[in-house]
Amino acid sequence: MKAREYLPNFAIIISAILVMSCLLPGMIPLTRESNVPMPTMEKNTDTVIEVLSGRDWQPLQGLAQEQYTEEDFARPGTLTFTVNIADNKPTYFNYGWCAVDEETLRQNFEHMDVRLYVNDDELGTDVVHNLTFTSPDNLLCLDFGVLILEWPVGEYKLEAVATFKEKINDGLADFEAGDYVFVYNVTVEK
C-alpha cells in the first residue's frame, strides 16, 4: 500500500528529470557563442612570408590610433589599441622579440611564453607562424604572427600576451618578469 502512495511522486520526479534533460542542453551553452565569425587566417607559412615580403599588407599595430613610448612597451602591463579597418588588405597581427644574437634570443625564449588570441580563443600553431629575421638595427628577431586575410564586418578583440617568467636581458636592456599584454579592439566596417 505504501508503494502505491510513492509511485505518483516517483513518476512526477522522473518526468521532471526527463523534461529538464531535454531542455538543459539548449539552455546551457557548452561552447562560446559569438555573433561575429572568426577572421580568415593564412595557414601556409610560405604564403605568409611571400605576402610579408611585398607591400600589399598592413601591420595591425600600425593601424592603431594610440601611440605608446618605448618605455611603455618595456615594462609589464597592458597596452590597449583601437583599430578601425575599412579595406580588404591582409593584416599582420604579431608579437615579436629581438636580441643582440642567436644565443641571447634562444635564452630569452627559454623564459618566455607567447600566446595570441582572437575573441578570447587562443590561436594554434596552424595559423600562428614563427618567423625569424634581422631588424634594421642588426638585431636577431623572432616573430609570432598571424596573417589575417579577410575580416567579416564586426568587432573583435585580439590579444598578444608575452609572459616573462623571470627577468630577462636582450643584450641591451633588462626586462622585468610579468605579463606584457597588448589588446587590440578592432572594428571592421566595409
Backbone as a printed PyTorch tensor [residue, N CA C, xyz], in Angstrom:
tensor([[[  0.8190,  -1.1800,   0.0000],
         [  0.0000,   0.0000,   0.0000],
         [  0.8740,   1.2590,   0.0000]],

        [[  1.9680,   1.2400,   0.7400],
         [  2.8580,   2.3880,   0.7740],
         [  3.5080,   2.6330,  -0.5910]],

        [[  3.8410,   1.5550,  -1.3160],
         [  4.4710,   1.6990,  -2.6280],
         [  3.5780,   2.4710,  -3.5800]],

        [[  2.2490,   2.2390,  -3.5020],
         [  1.3150,   2.9530,  -4.3730],
         [  1.2890,   4.4480,  -4.0670]],

        [[  1.4700,   4.8400,  -2.8230],
         [  1.4490,   6.2490,  -2.4560],
         [  2.6780,   6.9690,  -3.0150]],

        [[  3.8230,   6.2860,  -3.0690],
         [  5.0540,   6.8940,  -3.5440],
         [  5.1790,   6.8550,  -5.0630]],

        [[  4.4670,   5.9460,  -5.7170],
         [  4.5640,   5.7940,  -7.1660],
         [  4.2100,   7.0730,  -7.9050]],

        [[  3.1120,   7.7880,  -7.5780],
         [  2.8200,   9.0460,  -8.2890],
         [  3.9320,  10.0830,  -8.0860]],

        [[  4.4720,  10.1900,  -6.8740],
         [  5.5660,  11.1470,  -6.6250],
         [  6.8080,  10.7630,  -7.4220]],

        [[  7.1020,   9.4670,  -7.4670],
         [  8.2560,   8.9700,  -8.2100],
         [  8.0780,   9.2710,  -9.7040]],

        [[  6.8790,   9.0780, -10.2140],
         [  6.5910,   9.3510, -11.6210],
         [  6.7510,  10.8400, -11.9380]],

        [[  6.3430,  11.6890, -11.0110],
         [  6.4840,  13.1360, -11.2090],
         [  7.9650,  13.5110, -11.2380]],

        [[  8.7490,  12.9660, -10.3320],
         [ 10.1860,  13.2680, -10.2810],
         [ 10.8720,  12.7910, -11.5560]],

        [[ 10.5780,  11.5830, -12.0160],
         [ 11.1720,  11.0550, -13.2460],
         [ 10.7540,  11.9180, -14.4290]],

        [[  9.4880,  12.3150, -14.4800],
         [  9.0110,  13.1730, -15.5740],
         [  9.7510,  14.5060, -15.5690]],

        [[  9.9430,  15.0750, -14.3860],
         [ 10.6470,  16.3500, -14.2770],
         [ 12.0970,  16.2060, -14.7450]],

        [[ 12.7520,  15.1300, -14.3770],
         [ 14.1340,  14.8850, -14.8010],
         [ 14.2080,  14.7410, -16.3140]],

        [[ 13.2710,  14.0190, -16.9080],
         [ 13.2530,  13.8420, -18.3610],
         [ 13.0260,  15.1710, -19.0750]],

        [[ 12.1130,  15.9840, -18.5760],
         [ 11.8470,  17.2820, -19.1930],
         [ 13.0860,  18.1650, -19.0810]],

        [[ 13.7150,  18.1940, -17.9070],
         [ 14.9120,  19.0080, -17.7180],
         [ 16.0440,  18.5310, -18.6140]],

        [[ 16.1970,  17.2310, -18.7840],
         [ 17.2810,  16.7270, -19.6240],
         [ 17.0640,  17.1000, -21.0770]],

        [[ 15.8410,  17.2780, -21.4850],
         [ 15.5590,  17.7070, -22.8600],
         [ 15.7830,  19.2090, -23.0120]],

        [[ 15.4700,  19.9860, -21.9890],
         [ 15.5860,  21.4350, -22.0790],
         [ 17.0020,  21.9390, -21.8220]],

        [[ 17.7030,  21.3390, -20.8700],
         [ 19.0020,  21.8530, -20.4550],
         [ 20.0440,  21.9260, -21.5590]],

        [[ 20.1470,  20.9340, -22.4430],
         [ 21.1920,  21.0740, -23.4610],
         [ 21.0630,  22.3400, -24.2870]],

        [[ 19.8770,  22.8070, -24.5560],
         [ 19.6970,  24.0460, -25.3030],
         [ 19.8290,  25.2810, -24.4410]],

        [[ 19.6660,  25.1160, -23.1450],
         [ 19.6960,  26.2520, -22.2350],
         [ 21.1030,  26.5230, -21.7160]],

        [[ 21.9350,  25.5260, -21.6360],
         [ 23.2760,  25.6800, -21.1070],
         [ 24.2530,  25.6680, -22.2720]],

        [[ 24.8960,  26.8000, -22.5490],
         [ 25.8330,  26.8110, -23.6610],
         [ 27.0620,  25.9710, -23.3190]],

        [[ 27.3690,  25.0100, -24.1590],
         [ 28.5290,  24.1660, -23.9350],
         [ 29.7690,  24.7490, -24.5940]],

        [[ 29.5930,  25.6670, -25.5310],
         [ 30.7080,  26.3470, -26.1810],
         [ 30.3940,  27.8280, -26.2310]],

        [[ 31.4440,  28.6240, -26.4320],
         [ 31.2650,  30.0640, -26.5320],
         [ 30.5880,  30.3860, -27.8590]],

        [[ 29.5090,  31.1370, -27.7710],
         [ 28.8160,  31.5390, -28.9900],
         [ 29.1990,  32.9730, -29.3080]],

        [[ 29.3560,  33.2690, -30.5730],
         [ 29.6960,  34.6120, -30.9990],
         [ 28.8820,  34.9530, -32.2360]],

        [[ 28.4380,  36.1930, -32.2950],
         [ 27.7040,  36.6430, -33.4680],
         [ 28.6490,  37.0080, -34.5930]],

        [[ 29.9350,  37.1440, -34.2840],
         [ 30.9200,  37.5360, -35.2760],
         [ 31.7760,  36.3240, -35.6310]],

        [[ 31.8240,  35.9620, -36.9170],
         [ 32.6820,  34.8380, -37.3030],
         [ 34.1590,  35.1990, -37.1550]],

        [[ 34.9910,  34.1860, -37.0530],
         [ 36.4300,  34.4010, -36.9500],
         [ 36.9500,  34.9450, -38.2810]],

        [[ 37.9600,  35.8060, -38.2260],
         [ 38.5850,  36.2490, -39.4710],
         [ 39.2710,  35.0580, -40.1560]],

        [[ 39.4720,  35.1650, -41.4590],
         [ 40.1820,  34.1270, -42.2050],
         [ 41.6800,  34.3580, -42.0440]],

        [[ 42.4080,  33.3210, -41.6010],
         [ 43.8360,  33.4370, -41.3380],
         [ 44.6140,  32.4640, -42.2230]],

        [[ 45.7530,  32.9160, -42.7210],
         [ 46.5920,  32.0930, -43.6020],
         [ 47.2600,  30.9790, -42.8010]],

        [[ 47.2120,  29.7700, -43.3360],
         [ 47.8110,  28.6150, -42.6680],
         [ 49.1760,  28.2400, -43.2440]],

        [[ 49.4560,  28.6490, -44.4690],
         [ 50.6970,  28.2590, -45.1310],
         [ 51.8010,  29.2780, -44.8380]],

        [[ 52.8770,  28.8330, -44.1910],
         [ 53.9750,  29.7260, -43.8120],
         [ 54.6220,  30.3690, -45.0270]],

        [[ 54.7950,  29.6120, -46.1050],
         [ 55.4080,  30.1750, -47.3140],
         [ 54.5740,  31.3250, -47.8740]],

        [[ 53.2530,  31.1920, -47.8220],
         [ 52.3730,  32.2550, -48.2940],
         [ 52.4870,  33.4840, -47.3910]],

        [[ 52.5830,  33.2660, -46.0780],
         [ 52.7490,  34.3880, -45.1420],
         [ 54.0340,  35.1410, -45.4810]],

        [[ 55.1280,  34.4140, -45.6700],
         [ 56.4140,  35.0500, -45.9890],
         [ 56.3190,  35.8090, -47.3120]],

        [[ 55.6700,  35.2090, -48.3050],
         [ 55.5100,  35.8550, -49.6090],
         [ 54.7340,  37.1680, -49.4780]],

        [[ 53.6270,  37.1580, -48.7390],
         [ 52.8210,  38.3730, -48.5640],
         [ 53.6150,  39.4280, -47.8010]],

        [[ 54.2950,  39.0170, -46.7210],
         [ 55.0460,  39.9820, -45.9160],
         [ 56.2620,  40.5360, -46.6580]],

        [[ 56.7200,  39.8290, -47.6740],
         [ 57.8390,  40.3140, -48.4900],
         [ 57.4010,  41.4130, -49.4500]],

        [[ 56.1160,  41.5160, -49.6870],
         [ 55.5820,  42.5420, -50.5870],
         [ 55.1090,  43.7630, -49.8220]],

        [[ 54.3040,  44.5640, -50.4920],
         [ 53.8120,  45.8050, -49.8850],
         [ 52.2990,  45.8010, -49.6810]],

        [[ 51.6310,  44.7330, -50.0730],
         [ 50.1690,  44.7120, -50.0330],
         [ 49.6430,  44.0900, -48.7440]],

        [[ 50.0630,  44.6390, -47.6040],
         [ 49.5940,  44.1950, -46.2980],
         [ 49.7830,  45.3530, -45.3300]],

        [[ 49.1940,  45.2230, -44.1400],
         [ 49.3110,  46.2700, -43.1370],
         [ 49.5170,  45.6530, -41.7570]],

        [[ 50.4290,  46.2270, -40.9590],
         [ 50.6060,  45.7330, -39.5860],
         [ 49.4590,  46.2400, -38.7080]],

        [[ 48.8890,  45.3620, -37.9100],
         [ 47.7600,  45.7440, -37.0580],
         [ 48.1310,  46.9130, -36.1510]],

        [[ 49.2990,  46.8410, -35.5350],
         [ 49.7150,  47.9070, -34.6210],
         [ 49.8490,  49.2450, -35.3540]],

        [[ 50.2310,  49.2080, -36.6190],
         [ 50.3610,  50.4320, -37.3940],
         [ 49.0330,  51.1090, -37.6840]],

        [[ 47.9310,  50.3760, -37.5570],
         [ 46.5960,  50.9350, -37.7860],
         [ 45.9840,  51.5320, -36.5230]],

        [[ 46.6530,  51.3320, -35.3980],
         [ 46.0950,  51.7670, -34.1100],
         [ 46.1170,  53.2810, -33.9660]],

        [[ 45.0980,  53.7960, -33.2860],
         [ 45.0110,  55.2290, -33.0150],
         [ 46.0090,  55.6430, -31.9340]],

        [[ 46.2600,  54.7560, -30.9770],
         [ 47.1220,  55.0730, -29.8380],
         [ 48.5990,  54.9120, -30.2220]],

        [[ 49.4150,  55.7550, -29.6210],
         [ 50.8680,  55.6670, -29.7780],
         [ 51.4760,  55.5860, -28.3800]],

        [[ 52.3470,  54.6090, -28.1810],
         [ 52.9940,  54.4320, -26.8810],
         [ 54.5000,  54.6080, -27.0370]],

        [[ 55.1560,  54.9000, -25.9310],
         [ 56.6090,  55.1030, -25.9390],
         [ 57.3270,  53.7680, -25.7720]],

        [[ 58.6250,  53.7740, -26.0410],
         [ 59.4380,  52.5650, -25.8270],
         [ 59.3840,  52.1440, -24.3630]],

        [[ 59.3210,  53.1210, -23.4660],
         [ 59.2420,  52.8180, -22.0360],
         [ 57.9490,  52.0830, -21.7010]],

        [[ 56.8450,  52.4460, -22.3730],
         [ 55.5620,  51.7680, -22.1460],
         [ 55.6600,  50.2920, -22.5300]],

        [[ 56.3250,  50.0190, -23.6420],
         [ 56.4730,  48.6380, -24.1210],
         [ 57.4650,  47.8390, -23.2700]],

        [[ 58.3340,  48.5220, -22.5430],
         [ 59.4380,  47.8600, -21.8450],
         [ 59.1120,  47.4170, -20.4260]],

        [[ 57.8590,  47.5250, -20.0260],
         [ 57.5050,  47.0850, -18.6720],
         [ 56.2170,  46.2590, -18.7140]],

        [[ 56.0620,  45.3570, -17.7320],
         [ 54.8360,  44.5400, -17.6950],
         [ 53.6010,  45.4230, -17.5580]],

        [[ 52.4970,  44.9220, -18.0830],
         [ 51.2450,  45.6540, -18.0130],
         [ 50.4630,  45.4610, -19.2950]],

        [[ 49.3960,  46.2290, -19.4260],
         [ 48.5110,  46.1130, -20.5910],
         [ 48.5010,  47.4180, -21.3680]],

        [[ 48.7230,  47.3000, -22.6660],
         [ 48.5750,  48.4260, -23.5800],
         [ 47.3780,  48.1180, -24.4720]],

        [[ 46.4800,  49.0890, -24.6020],
         [ 45.2540,  48.8800, -25.3730],
         [ 45.2680,  49.7640, -26.6110]],

        [[ 44.8750,  49.1550, -27.7330],
         [ 44.8730,  49.8410, -29.0180],
         [ 43.4690,  49.8000, -29.6180]],

        [[ 43.1040,  50.8740, -30.3130],
         [ 41.8330,  50.9410, -31.0290],
         [ 42.1410,  50.9540, -32.5160]],

        [[ 41.5300,  50.0130, -33.2610],
         [ 41.8120,  49.8830, -34.6870],
         [ 40.4970,  49.8440, -35.4540]],

        [[ 40.4320,  50.6090, -36.5250],
         [ 39.2950,  50.5680, -37.4460],
         [ 39.8000,  50.0840, -38.7960]],

        [[ 39.1370,  49.0740, -39.3420],
         [ 39.5260,  48.5170, -40.6360],
         [ 38.3560,  48.6920, -41.6000]],

        [[ 38.6710,  49.2640, -42.7640],
         [ 37.6180,  49.5090, -43.7500],
         [ 37.9940,  48.9680, -45.1330]],

        [[ 39.1270,  48.2630, -45.2330],
         [ 39.5400,  47.7520, -46.5350],
         [ 39.8020,  46.2480, -46.4670]],

        [[ 40.2340,  45.6870, -47.5610],
         [ 40.4480,  44.2360, -47.6360],
         [ 41.9190,  43.8530, -47.6620]],

        [[ 42.8120,  44.7510, -47.2870],
         [ 44.2390,  44.4210, -47.2700],
         [ 44.5120,  43.3870, -46.1840]],

        [[ 45.3990,  42.4180, -46.4510],
         [ 45.7880,  41.4940, -45.3790],
         [ 46.3910,  42.2740, -44.2060]],

        [[ 46.1080,  41.8040, -42.9970],
         [ 46.5720,  42.4610, -41.7710],
         [ 47.4360,  41.4900, -40.9910]],

        [[ 48.5900,  41.9660, -40.5300],
         [ 49.5250,  41.1150, -39.7820],
         [ 49.4400,  41.4590, -38.3030]],

        [[ 49.0060,  40.4810, -37.5030],
         [ 48.8690,  40.5980, -36.0440],
         [ 49.9860,  39.7720, -35.4370]],

        [[ 50.8220,  40.3920, -34.5960],
         [ 52.0040,  39.6690, -34.1320],
         [ 52.5000,  40.1300, -32.7710]],

        [[ 53.4080,  39.3130, -32.2370],
         [ 54.2530,  39.7050, -31.1210],
         [ 55.6640,  39.2980, -31.5040]],

        [[ 56.5700,  40.2390, -31.4500],
         [ 57.9490,  39.9490, -31.8160],
         [ 58.9200,  40.3240, -30.7150]],

        [[ 60.0570,  39.6500, -30.7280],
         [ 61.1050,  39.9130, -29.7420],
         [ 62.4480,  39.8470, -30.4380]],

        [[ 63.3300,  40.7710, -30.0930],
         [ 64.6580,  40.8110, -30.7010],
         [ 65.7300,  40.7700, -29.6180]],

        [[ 66.9040,  40.2890, -29.9960],
         [ 68.0580,  40.2380, -29.0910],
         [ 69.3240,  40.4630, -29.9180]],

        [[ 70.4120,  40.6820, -29.2190],
         [ 71.6590,  41.0230, -29.9060],
         [ 72.2480,  39.8730, -30.7210]],

        [[ 71.9280,  38.6260, -30.3420],
         [ 72.4520,  37.4880, -31.1050],
         [ 71.5580,  36.2630, -30.8960]],

        [[ 71.8690,  35.2020, -31.6360],
         [ 71.0380,  33.9950, -31.6040],
         [ 71.0160,  33.3410, -30.2230]],

        [[ 72.1450,  33.2920, -29.5560],
         [ 72.2170,  32.6640, -28.2290],
         [ 71.3580,  33.4330, -27.2150]],

        [[ 71.4340,  34.7430, -27.2340],
         [ 70.6300,  35.5630, -26.3140],
         [ 69.1510,  35.4010, -26.6190]],

        [[ 68.8030,  35.3780, -27.9010],
         [ 67.4060,  35.1980, -28.2920],
         [ 66.8850,  33.8510, -27.7880]],

        [[ 67.6800,  32.8050, -27.9750],
         [ 67.2890,  31.4690, -27.5040],
         [ 67.1080,  31.4630, -25.9820]],

        [[ 68.0520,  32.0470, -25.2630],
         [ 67.9610,  32.1030, -23.8000],
         [ 66.7300,  32.8960, -23.3560]],

        [[ 66.4480,  34.0060, -24.0350],
         [ 65.2730,  34.8060, -23.6800],
         [ 64.0040,  33.9660, -23.8000]],

        [[ 63.8750,  33.2090, -24.8950],
         [ 62.6470,  32.4390, -25.1090],
         [ 62.5320,  31.2180, -24.1980]],

        [[ 63.6180,  30.8350, -23.5410],
         [ 63.5180,  29.7880, -22.5200],
         [ 62.7160,  30.2820, -21.3180]],

        [[ 62.6320,  31.5880, -21.1670],
         [ 61.9510,  32.1960, -20.0180],
         [ 60.7360,  33.0270, -20.4310]],

        [[ 60.2110,  32.7270, -21.6180],
         [ 59.1100,  33.4970, -22.1790],
         [ 58.0450,  32.5480, -22.7170]],

        [[ 56.8030,  32.9660, -22.6040],
         [ 55.6810,  32.2220, -23.1920],
         [ 54.8360,  33.2360, -23.9550]],

        [[ 54.5940,  32.9710, -25.2470],
         [ 53.8430,  33.9080, -26.0810],
         [ 52.5640,  33.2370, -26.5680]],

        [[ 51.4610,  33.9560, -26.4340],
         [ 50.1630,  33.4480, -26.9030],
         [ 49.4210,  34.5640, -27.6180]],

        [[ 48.6960,  34.1810, -28.6830],
         [ 47.8630,  35.1190, -29.4230],
         [ 46.4180,  34.6530, -29.3500]],

        [[ 45.5010,  35.6130, -29.2130],
         [ 44.0790,  35.3060, -29.0510],
         [ 43.2310,  36.1630, -29.9900]],

        [[ 42.1210,  35.6110, -30.4350],
         [ 41.0760,  36.3650, -31.1220],
         [ 39.7740,  36.0650, -30.3950]],

        [[ 39.1400,  37.1060, -29.8880],
         [ 37.8880,  36.9710, -29.1250],
         [ 38.0040,  35.9150, -28.0270]],

        [[ 39.0940,  35.9640, -27.2980],
         [ 39.3800,  35.0770, -26.1600],
         [ 39.6850,  33.6360, -26.5410]],

        [[ 39.7350,  33.3140, -27.8310],
         [ 40.1280,  31.9640, -28.2740],
         [ 41.6150,  31.9890, -28.6080]],

        [[ 42.3780,  31.1130, -27.9510],
         [ 43.8080,  31.0470, -28.2410],
         [ 44.0220,  30.4590, -29.6350]],

        [[ 44.8940,  31.1080, -30.3830],
         [ 45.1960,  30.6560, -31.7360],
         [ 46.2740,  29.5810, -31.6860]],

        [[ 46.1450,  28.5920, -32.5600],
         [ 47.0720,  27.4680, -32.5780],
         [ 48.1810,  27.6290, -33.5950]],

        [[ 49.0570,  26.6440, -33.6080],
         [ 50.2100,  26.6740, -34.4950],
         [ 49.8190,  26.5290, -35.9690]],

        [[ 48.5650,  26.1890, -36.2340],
         [ 48.1340,  26.1120, -37.6310],
         [ 48.0570,  27.4970, -38.2670]],

        [[ 47.8760,  28.5510, -37.4680],
         [ 47.7950,  29.9110, -38.0130],
         [ 48.8290,  30.8630, -37.4220]],

        [[ 49.4450,  30.5090, -36.2900],
         [ 50.4900,  31.3450, -35.7010],
         [ 51.8260,  30.8480, -36.2600]],

        [[ 52.4950,  31.7280, -36.9770],
         [ 53.7490,  31.3660, -37.6410],
         [ 54.9240,  32.0100, -36.9110]],

        [[ 55.9670,  31.2240, -36.6730],
         [ 57.1880,  31.7320, -36.0590],
         [ 58.1620,  32.0890, -37.1750]],

        [[ 58.4620,  33.3680, -37.2790],
         [ 59.3450,  33.8460, -38.3390],
         [ 60.5490,  34.5290, -37.7230]],

        [[ 61.7300,  34.2270, -38.2350],
         [ 62.9410,  34.9080, -37.7650],
         [ 63.4000,  35.8790, -38.8480]],

        [[ 63.9900,  36.9700, -38.3930],
         [ 64.5150,  37.9700, -39.3190],
         [ 65.5300,  38.8300, -38.5850]],

        [[ 66.2650,  39.6040, -39.3450],
         [ 67.2190,  40.5570, -38.7760],
         [ 66.6260,  41.9490, -38.9210]],

        [[ 66.5850,  42.6770, -37.8310],
         [ 65.9930,  44.0200, -37.8320],
         [ 66.9310,  45.0120, -38.5190]],

        [[ 66.4140,  46.1960, -38.8680],
         [ 67.2700,  47.2190, -39.4970],
         [ 68.4630,  47.6230, -38.6250]],

        [[ 68.3260,  47.4890, -37.2860],
         [ 69.4580,  47.8220, -36.4180],
         [ 70.2800,  46.5840, -36.0550]],

        [[ 70.1880,  45.5560, -36.9140],
         [ 71.0250,  44.3570, -36.8680],
         [ 70.7900,  43.4620, -35.6450]],

        [[ 69.5690,  43.4510, -35.1180],
         [ 69.2130,  42.5330, -34.0420],
         [ 68.5520,  41.3080, -34.6650]],

        [[ 68.7210,  40.1600, -34.0280],
         [ 68.0600,  38.9340, -34.4820],
         [ 66.6920,  38.8650, -33.7920]],

        [[ 65.6450,  38.6170, -34.5820],
         [ 64.2810,  38.6920, -34.0530],
         [ 63.4940,  37.4170, -34.3400]],

        [[ 62.5720,  37.1200, -33.4510],
         [ 61.6140,  36.0290, -33.6340],
         [ 60.2270,  36.6290, -33.4820]],

        [[ 59.4060,  36.3730, -34.4890],
         [ 58.0650,  36.9390, -34.5500],
         [ 57.0440,  35.8170, -34.4720]],

        [[ 56.0390,  35.9710, -33.6220],
         [ 54.8820,  35.0760, -33.5850],
         [ 53.7780,  35.8670, -34.2670]],

        [[ 53.3690,  35.4350, -35.4770],
         [ 52.4390,  36.2630, -36.2190],
         [ 51.3400,  35.4960, -36.9200]],

        [[ 50.2490,  36.2200, -37.1600],
         [ 49.0790,  35.6920, -37.8460],
         [ 48.7610,  36.6530, -38.9830]],

        [[ 48.6410,  36.1130, -40.1900],
         [ 48.2460,  36.9350, -41.3290],
         [ 46.7490,  36.7660, -41.5310]],

        [[ 46.0170,  37.8460, -41.2850],
         [ 44.5640,  37.8170, -41.4330],
         [ 44.2400,  38.2800, -42.8450]],

        [[ 43.6080,  37.3820, -43.5870],
         [ 43.3180,  37.6430, -44.9960],
         [ 41.9780,  38.3260, -45.2050]],

        [[ 41.0260,  37.9900, -44.3590],
         [ 39.6800,  38.5360, -44.5360],
         [ 39.0270,  38.7320, -43.1750]],

        [[ 38.4470,  39.9230, -43.0070],
         [ 37.7270,  40.2780, -41.7890],
         [ 36.2500,  40.3870, -42.1060]],

        [[ 35.3990,  39.5500, -41.5710],
         [ 33.9640,  39.8240, -41.6770],
         [ 33.6410,  41.0900, -40.8730]],

        [[ 32.6440,  41.8110, -41.2880],
         [ 32.2320,  43.0280, -40.5820],
         [ 31.8810,  42.6650, -39.1410]],

        [[ 32.3370,  43.4840, -38.2000],
         [ 32.0410,  43.2400, -36.7930],
         [ 33.1070,  43.8150, -35.8870]],

        [[ 33.0380,  43.4280, -34.6130],
         [ 34.0020,  43.8870, -33.6120],
         [ 34.7720,  42.6920, -33.0770]],

        [[ 36.0700,  42.8930, -32.8910],
         [ 36.9640,  41.8160, -32.4710],
         [ 37.8710,  42.3130, -31.3540]],

        [[ 38.2880,  41.3820, -30.5180],
         [ 39.3010,  41.6720, -29.5070],
         [ 40.4660,  40.7280, -29.7710]],

        [[ 41.6000,  41.2760, -30.1480],
         [ 42.8090,  40.4930, -30.3690],
         [ 43.7710,  40.7840, -29.2360]],

        [[ 44.4350,  39.7520, -28.7520],
         [ 45.3960,  39.9280, -27.6620],
         [ 46.6800,  39.1830, -27.9630]],

        [[ 47.7790,  39.8540, -27.7130],
         [ 49.0970,  39.2230, -27.7210],
         [ 49.5820,  39.2800, -26.2780]],

        [[ 49.9000,  38.1190, -25.7220],
         [ 50.3380,  38.0500, -24.3240],
         [ 51.7050,  37.3850, -24.2790]],

        [[ 52.6830,  38.1240, -23.7780],
         [ 54.0290,  37.5790, -23.5780],
         [ 54.2730,  37.5310, -22.0760]],

        [[ 54.4650,  36.3300, -21.5670],
         [ 54.7310,  36.1610, -20.1420],
         [ 56.2200,  35.9270, -19.9580]],

        [[ 56.8650,  36.8350, -19.2410],
         [ 58.2820,  36.6830, -18.9180],
         [ 58.3190,  36.0100, -17.5540]],

        [[ 58.7970,  34.7820, -17.5120],
         [ 58.7880,  34.0030, -16.2700],
         [ 59.8200,  34.4960, -15.2710]],

        [[ 60.8110,  35.1930, -15.7600],
         [ 61.8050,  35.8220, -14.8960],
         [ 62.3790,  37.0180, -15.6470]],

        [[ 63.1690,  37.8140, -14.9370],
         [ 63.8140,  38.9660, -15.5630],
         [ 64.7040,  38.4740, -16.7020]],

        [[ 64.6290,  39.1420, -17.8490],
         [ 65.4780,  38.7560, -18.9780],
         [ 66.2150,  39.9780, -19.5080]],

        [[ 67.2630,  39.7130, -20.2980],
         [ 68.0450,  40.7740, -20.9100],
         [ 68.2570,  40.4090, -22.3660]],

        [[ 67.9330,  41.3310, -23.2600],
         [ 68.0710,  41.0770, -24.6970],
         [ 69.4670,  41.4100, -25.2220]],

        [[ 70.3960,  41.7300, -24.3120],
         [ 71.7530,  42.1340, -24.6820],
         [ 71.9150,  43.6390, -24.6780]],

        [[ 70.7760,  44.3420, -24.5340],
         [ 70.8030,  45.8020, -24.4920],
         [ 70.1950,  46.3560, -23.2120]],

        [[ 69.1620,  45.6700, -22.7070],
         [ 68.4430,  46.1750, -21.5240],
         [ 67.7920,  45.0190, -20.7790]],

        [[ 67.4630,  45.2690, -19.5040],
         [ 66.7420,  44.3030, -18.6800],
         [ 65.2390,  44.5210, -18.8240]],

        [[ 64.4930,  43.4170, -18.7300],
         [ 63.0380,  43.4600, -18.7710],
         [ 62.5140,  42.6260, -17.6050]],

        [[ 61.6430,  43.2270, -16.8120],
         [ 61.1270,  42.5830, -15.6060],
         [ 60.2100,  41.4100, -15.9390]],

        [[ 60.1320,  40.4720, -15.0020],
         [ 59.1930,  39.3560, -15.1190],
         [ 57.7700,  39.8940, -15.0500]],

        [[ 56.8560,  39.1940, -15.7150],
         [ 55.4500,  39.5930, -15.6920],
         [ 54.7920,  39.3900, -17.0360]],

        [[ 53.5400,  39.8150, -17.1200],
         [ 52.7650,  39.7070, -18.3580],
         [ 52.8140,  41.0250, -19.1130]],

        [[ 53.2100,  40.9350, -20.3600],
         [ 53.2070,  42.0640, -21.2820],
         [ 52.0310,  41.8010, -22.2220]],

        [[ 50.9620,  42.5740, -22.0570],
         [ 49.6980,  42.2870, -22.7560],
         [ 49.3740,  43.4380, -23.7030]],

        [[ 49.0350,  43.0660, -24.9480],
         [ 48.6790,  44.0400, -25.9740],
         [ 47.2910,  43.6960, -26.4800]],

        [[ 46.3200,  44.5670, -26.1880],
         [ 44.9150,  44.3310, -26.5390],
         [ 44.5490,  45.2540, -27.6950]],

        [[ 44.0020,  44.6510, -28.7520],
         [ 43.5650,  45.4030, -29.9230],
         [ 42.0530,  45.2700, -30.0330]],

        [[ 41.3470,  46.3820, -29.8740],
         [ 39.8940,  46.4080, -30.0790],
         [ 39.6580,  46.8380, -31.5230]],

        [[ 39.2730,  45.8800, -32.3500],
         [ 39.1940,  46.0920, -33.7850],
         [ 37.7370,  46.1830, -34.2240]],

        [[ 37.4160,  47.2260, -34.9670],
         [ 36.1040,  47.3770, -35.5740],
         [ 36.2840,  47.3160, -37.0830]],

        [[ 35.5460,  46.4060, -37.7170],
         [ 35.6210,  46.2450, -39.1740],
         [ 34.3160,  46.7280, -39.7810]],

        [[ 34.4370,  47.7460, -40.6430],
         [ 33.2880,  48.3000, -41.3680],
         [ 33.7060,  48.4520, -42.8260]],

        [[ 32.9720,  47.7980, -43.6870],
         [ 33.3330,  47.8850, -45.1180],
         [ 32.1890,  48.4740, -45.9030]]])
